[in-house]
Amino acid sequence: MAIELKDVTKWYQSGDVKTTALKHVDLTIKDGAFVVVLGPSGSGKSTLLNVMSGLDTLSEGRITIGDDVISEMSSKQLTLFRRKHLGFVFQQYNLLQTLTVKENVDIGAHIAQTPLSSEDVLERVQLQAHMDKYPFQLSGGEQQRVSIARALVKQPKILFCDEPTGALDETTAKEVLGLLQRLNETYGTTVLLITHNQSIAELADCVVKLNSGEVVDVVDQKDKRRAEDIHW
Amino acid sequence: MFSKHVLRTFKKKWSTLLLLGVIIFLSSFIYTVISSAVNGLSGPAERFFEETRQEDVSISVLPFLDSEWDACIPDDVATMEALYLRDRACHRRLIDLQVSLFEHGFDDIAFEARLYKDLQIRLDDSRHSLRVFKDTQRINRALIVDGEKPTADDEIAIGALYAENNGLTLNDTLDVMGETYTITGFVLFPDYNLPIIDHPFLFDSRYQALGLMDEAAFDALPLAPAYSIAGVFLSDEAKTRFVDDFETYELFHYATYILTENNIRSGAIYGEIAGSTAMGVFLSVMIALIGIIIVGMVMSKTLNKERGAIGVLKALGVKDAEIRTPYLVFLAVFTLAFLTAGYVVGFAFAPAMRDLFLTFYLLPEDAIPFSAVDVAVAIVVPFVVIMGLSWWIIARLLAEDAFHLLRPKLAEVKPARFKRMQALFEKFGVLTRFQLKQLVRSPAKVAAYVIGIFLAIYAVFLGFSMLDVFERTLPAYYDSIDVKETGFCDPLAPCDATGGEGVIQLDVFVDDERALLIGLDADTQRHPLEDRRGRDLRERLSEGLVISKSFQDLTNVRVGDVLRVEFLDTRFEREVVAVADVYPGAYVFTEREALALEIGADADYFNVVYASEALDEADFVKVLRTDVILEQTAMMNDLVQVMMYVIIGGAFLIGVIVIYILSVLSVEEQFYNISLLKVVGYENAEIHTMMLGGYLKLNALVFLLSVPLGFVSTMVLKRIFIDVYDYMMPLRLLWWHILLTLAMFIATYVLGNLRAKRSVDTVSLQEALKVYQG
């Protein structure tokens, strides 16, 4: 699914103070692309992810995903849209601590129209041996793979990843990035990954550079690298 | 500075804290109001019983005579009543003889005859029952609470509550059997602290008066006295020996006894005091337990949210005591304020609660004493427990170093607990598993929830089972028959049944159980008899005995059993042929003519007249008006009804508060998970189910378990009344009560969950992107 942002602006009002987080952003993300949004802290990366995924509303502008104008959807419509088309991976994994690895994936499968088998997905992320363990019994990398499996099981058209390797060491981070890369290639899932780590941008088909809420550059990369080949 | 931060933290939780305060207040209030009321009742009652020497046992001797007993008994006189009218000296001599026989048989028991006369008086155009006692010297002495003892033959002392209810004051006059008596004092009797005269179900002091006259005035009343023999045990073993030996005693066949502790007119107060104290302690402990668990949870959740701030303070070198103190001071002030308020309000309401008891019980009234034990139980103990628990929770947190406190802490999970229940979890889908695991993870919360909900449901069941309890006794009975007045014939004069229907009413023993045997004609129009299915039982009177449902409940007798009926020297046996669906007490019915012949009377004999119109009082010894009886029961019913509505309302309130606080806490601790689920695409309704559905299942389980328990406890309560007091209290839990409780329960659940659901709805989607601390 392609994503199109037209003149997107987002500001926050706190008393008399108005803070603009995104300024007139125009951006098109192709269907099946692996996109990295790069920028320093406070550049508006997370705000961009929030509005693109329907987690937050716009102040101005229009966002279209596929044929749907999500910026005009109600909260309920957005919920159903996320349920049907979108997947999320976060820096802090956000697993349900009382559920086992498999049950965490089942939580994703439960609301999908055509879910994959949880066991198959866990096998794909190489966690089949840990299915009955609880999140706290896993390493950080393993927990992040569970959260990817939870997103993947729904067969999302777009996967939004907010600093997915922010809490991982380099080796583990590369494993997780490699996994995201393979998913993008195997299933054609559009991946939009937010990071401040420039090295990760080398994986992308397209790099969007953000600064002070404005898109300062969009770079299409023909010679992207494999996750195992990058260093930071 | 940190104190302000702590205050602001708790300020954000004001609604939870306020409701928690209500729970703490209730635990202290309920204990104080009940315990203080009981203190205000039990102390004066004990002194009263001791001063007046309340009987320990009351012996009833059958009033028929055997001429061999004493030479003074004329051959043609068969009853004590007839003897009194013929030869009062002989009557007295016989009673003295019986007392001395008992004294001879039981040398460690003091005995004294208790003589009284039952009559009716008219007051403000109403007929009231009056039981006048002859003053006693040793046992059951009268206590004059105001005024003087009557000393002249035109003086009387009456019960203070009766006087108050009927606007009578000292020096007012009372017309008794055509004579005018001046009220010289207000009196209490230890053997009649419930004014039961007309019927065991009626203890309303508006229409039933107890009175005291001096000996001459008492003897001058133109009526034969009834009597019992009062006994006081002089040693610890006396009671056991009496109970063991009574059946071997030579007067056994003519006498029955009842111990004061089992005597509703004099001993129910003991059960009331013990039962109320136990109930007060039980309710208070249960509610306090809920409060303590919730305080622990609120403290734990609040402190865990403050881990970061506390970690920073520790890192800056702030001492543990400086961090701990603001939390503990806030909690101490909060807890102490609500506990003290509960105590103060409870103590203020205690006189009203005591007076509620005194609406029925005829006991001395005294100021409620201050009790250090009550202060300890209502305030000190829960305060110490709450502060101790809070201290422990804070100490545990402060034991962690600054480095660990500054790192987010994941919710603790104990997989061993889950593993034990894995087989159960596997039977359900992932959402139900999530719900069940939330419950298994928080046993303390579940305990508080179950206790709260169970208390609420059980109290509602109890309330419903007691609704209309008095309506089911005499009013329902009188509704089923067409008797507006009951005239009792003078045994020594011809009786005219004009305007009514002649029946036989006899106080008999049926299989050693006291009962009222009623002889009816098969074509009686005044007294229809129907079984539970509405079938007419009048035709069956000629086949044997028709027993009332209350007699069946009292005795466990079944249709087909053959019962032995004893009346004076007459004994005969009859089969039980049917059960009439009425609860007037121990009533047994048979055919009038057969009964008349059985007791040696003419076939057309009757001693009572049932009338659907007013009877001429001059023709009868006593006339009972049905509307007066119904008015008395209605008053008692109304009072019980109000109490039950209070219980049901209180239970409803506790249920709402418990569900409210615990569901809000559940949502708060799942803040990040809720946000995540929303992000993933779960709808609010689905998240409500996931977060709160476990409690709904728990509610359903508690409710289902409470239903059989409600039925069983209703039966047990009935049994206790029967076994202890020989009193059939027709408690009844019906299926519509269950359905209504269920409806109330659903309303409780919906109301209690409103805030939690709103919290779920307002959780922001961006919470999931923040640092996870769930």
Short mmCIF file of N, CA and C in Angstrom, two decimals, chain A residues 3-12 20-28 44 47-54 56-65 69-72 210 212-215:
data_model
loop_
_atom_site.label_atom_id
_atom_site.label_comp_id
_atom_site.label_asym_id
_atom_site.label_seq_id
_atom_site.Cartn_x
_atom_site.Cartn_y
_atom_site.Cartn_z
N ILE A 3 1.61 5.32 0.51
CA ILE A 3 1.17 6.37 1.46
C ILE A 3 1.47 7.72 0.82
N GLU A 4 0.47 8.62 0.92
CA GLU A 4 0.69 9.94 0.33
C GLU A 4 0.30 11.02 1.33
N LEU A 5 1.26 11.90 1.62
CA LEU A 5 1.00 13.02 2.54
C LEU A 5 0.99 14.30 1.73
N LYS A 6 -0.04 15.09 1.91
CA LYS A 6 -0.16 16.36 1.18
C LYS A 6 -0.29 17.52 2.17
N ASP A 7 0.74 18.35 2.20
CA ASP A 7 0.72 19.58 3.00
C ASP A 7 0.33 19.31 4.47
N VAL A 8 0.97 18.29 5.03
CA VAL A 8 0.61 17.87 6.40
C VAL A 8 1.29 18.75 7.44
N THR A 9 0.47 19.30 8.29
CA THR A 9 0.99 20.14 9.40
C THR A 9 0.38 19.64 10.72
N LYS A 10 1.23 19.64 11.70
CA LYS A 10 0.71 19.23 13.04
C LYS A 10 1.29 20.17 14.08
N TRP A 11 0.40 20.79 14.84
CA TRP A 11 0.90 21.61 15.95
C TRP A 11 0.19 21.21 17.24
N TYR A 12 0.85 21.51 18.33
CA TYR A 12 0.29 21.25 19.66
C TYR A 12 0.11 22.59 20.36
N THR A 20 4.85 23.75 16.69
CA THR A 20 4.60 23.07 15.42
C THR A 20 5.58 21.90 15.28
N ALA A 21 5.03 20.70 15.20
CA ALA A 21 5.87 19.51 15.13
C ALA A 21 6.14 19.10 13.67
N LEU A 22 5.17 19.34 12.79
CA LEU A 22 5.35 19.04 11.36
C LEU A 22 4.89 20.25 10.55
N LYS A 23 5.73 20.60 9.55
CA LYS A 23 5.40 21.81 8.78
C LYS A 23 5.23 21.46 7.31
N HIS A 24 4.01 21.51 6.83
CA HIS A 24 3.71 21.38 5.40
C HIS A 24 4.47 20.24 4.74
N VAL A 25 4.33 19.06 5.27
CA VAL A 25 5.06 17.90 4.75
C VAL A 25 4.32 17.32 3.54
N ASP A 26 5.03 17.18 2.45
CA ASP A 26 4.53 16.47 1.26
C ASP A 26 5.44 15.28 1.07
N LEU A 27 4.82 14.10 0.99
CA LEU A 27 5.66 12.89 0.91
C LEU A 27 4.86 11.76 0.28
N THR A 28 5.54 10.97 -0.57
CA THR A 28 4.90 9.80 -1.14
C THR A 28 5.78 8.58 -0.88
N GLY A 44 10.63 15.55 14.74
CA GLY A 44 9.24 15.28 14.35
C GLY A 44 9.04 13.87 13.79
N THR A 47 6.13 12.09 15.54
CA THR A 47 4.87 12.75 15.17
C THR A 47 4.48 12.33 13.76
N LEU A 48 5.48 12.26 12.88
CA LEU A 48 5.20 11.83 11.50
C LEU A 48 4.62 10.41 11.48
N LEU A 49 5.25 9.52 12.29
CA LEU A 49 4.74 8.12 12.35
C LEU A 49 3.31 8.11 12.91
N ASN A 50 3.10 8.90 13.94
CA ASN A 50 1.77 8.93 14.57
C ASN A 50 0.68 9.36 13.60
N VAL A 51 0.94 10.42 12.86
CA VAL A 51 -0.12 10.90 11.96
C VAL A 51 -0.27 10.00 10.74
N MET A 52 0.85 9.43 10.27
CA MET A 52 0.76 8.53 9.11
C MET A 52 0.00 7.25 9.44
N SER A 53 0.13 6.81 10.68
CA SER A 53 -0.52 5.55 11.06
C SER A 53 -1.89 5.76 11.68
N GLY A 54 -2.32 7.02 11.76
CA GLY A 54 -3.65 7.27 12.33
C GLY A 54 -3.68 7.22 13.84
N ASP A 56 -2.54 9.65 15.61
CA ASP A 56 -2.77 11.04 16.01
C ASP A 56 -3.45 11.76 14.84
N THR A 57 -4.10 12.86 15.16
CA THR A 57 -4.82 13.59 14.10
C THR A 57 -3.95 14.71 13.52
N LEU A 58 -4.34 15.18 12.36
CA LEU A 58 -3.60 16.27 11.71
C LEU A 58 -4.17 17.60 12.15
N SER A 59 -3.34 18.60 12.00
CA SER A 59 -3.88 19.96 12.17
C SER A 59 -4.31 20.48 10.80
N GLU A 60 -3.53 20.16 9.82
CA GLU A 60 -3.87 20.55 8.44
C GLU A 60 -3.34 19.48 7.49
N GLY A 61 -3.89 19.45 6.29
CA GLY A 61 -3.35 18.55 5.26
C GLY A 61 -4.20 17.32 5.05
N ARG A 62 -3.60 16.36 4.33
CA ARG A 62 -4.37 15.17 3.96
C ARG A 62 -3.41 13.99 3.83
N ILE A 63 -3.85 12.83 4.35
CA ILE A 63 -3.04 11.62 4.23
C ILE A 63 -3.88 10.54 3.58
N THR A 64 -3.32 9.92 2.56
CA THR A 64 -4.03 8.84 1.89
C THR A 64 -3.17 7.59 1.97
N ILE A 65 -3.81 6.50 2.36
CA ILE A 65 -3.12 5.20 2.34
C ILE A 65 -3.92 4.31 1.41
N VAL A 69 -8.61 7.79 2.50
CA VAL A 69 -8.11 9.07 3.06
C VAL A 69 -8.22 8.94 4.58
N ILE A 70 -7.14 8.59 5.22
CA ILE A 70 -7.25 8.31 6.67
C ILE A 70 -7.38 9.60 7.48
N SER A 71 -6.95 10.71 6.93
CA SER A 71 -7.06 11.97 7.68
C SER A 71 -8.52 12.42 7.82
N GLU A 72 -9.42 11.77 7.11
CA GLU A 72 -10.84 12.15 7.22
C GLU A 72 -11.65 11.08 7.95
N LEU A 210 14.44 14.34 8.07
CA LEU A 210 13.54 15.28 8.74
C LEU A 210 14.34 16.18 9.67
N SER A 212 13.48 19.68 12.29
CA SER A 212 12.58 20.74 12.79
C SER A 212 11.20 20.66 12.15
N GLY A 213 10.74 19.46 11.95
CA GLY A 213 9.38 19.26 11.45
C GLY A 213 9.26 19.39 9.94
N GLU A 214 10.34 19.54 9.26
CA GLU A 214 10.26 19.69 7.81
C GLU A 214 11.05 18.57 7.13
N VAL A 215 10.54 18.12 5.98
CA VAL A 215 11.29 17.13 5.20
C VAL A 215 12.39 17.89 4.46
#
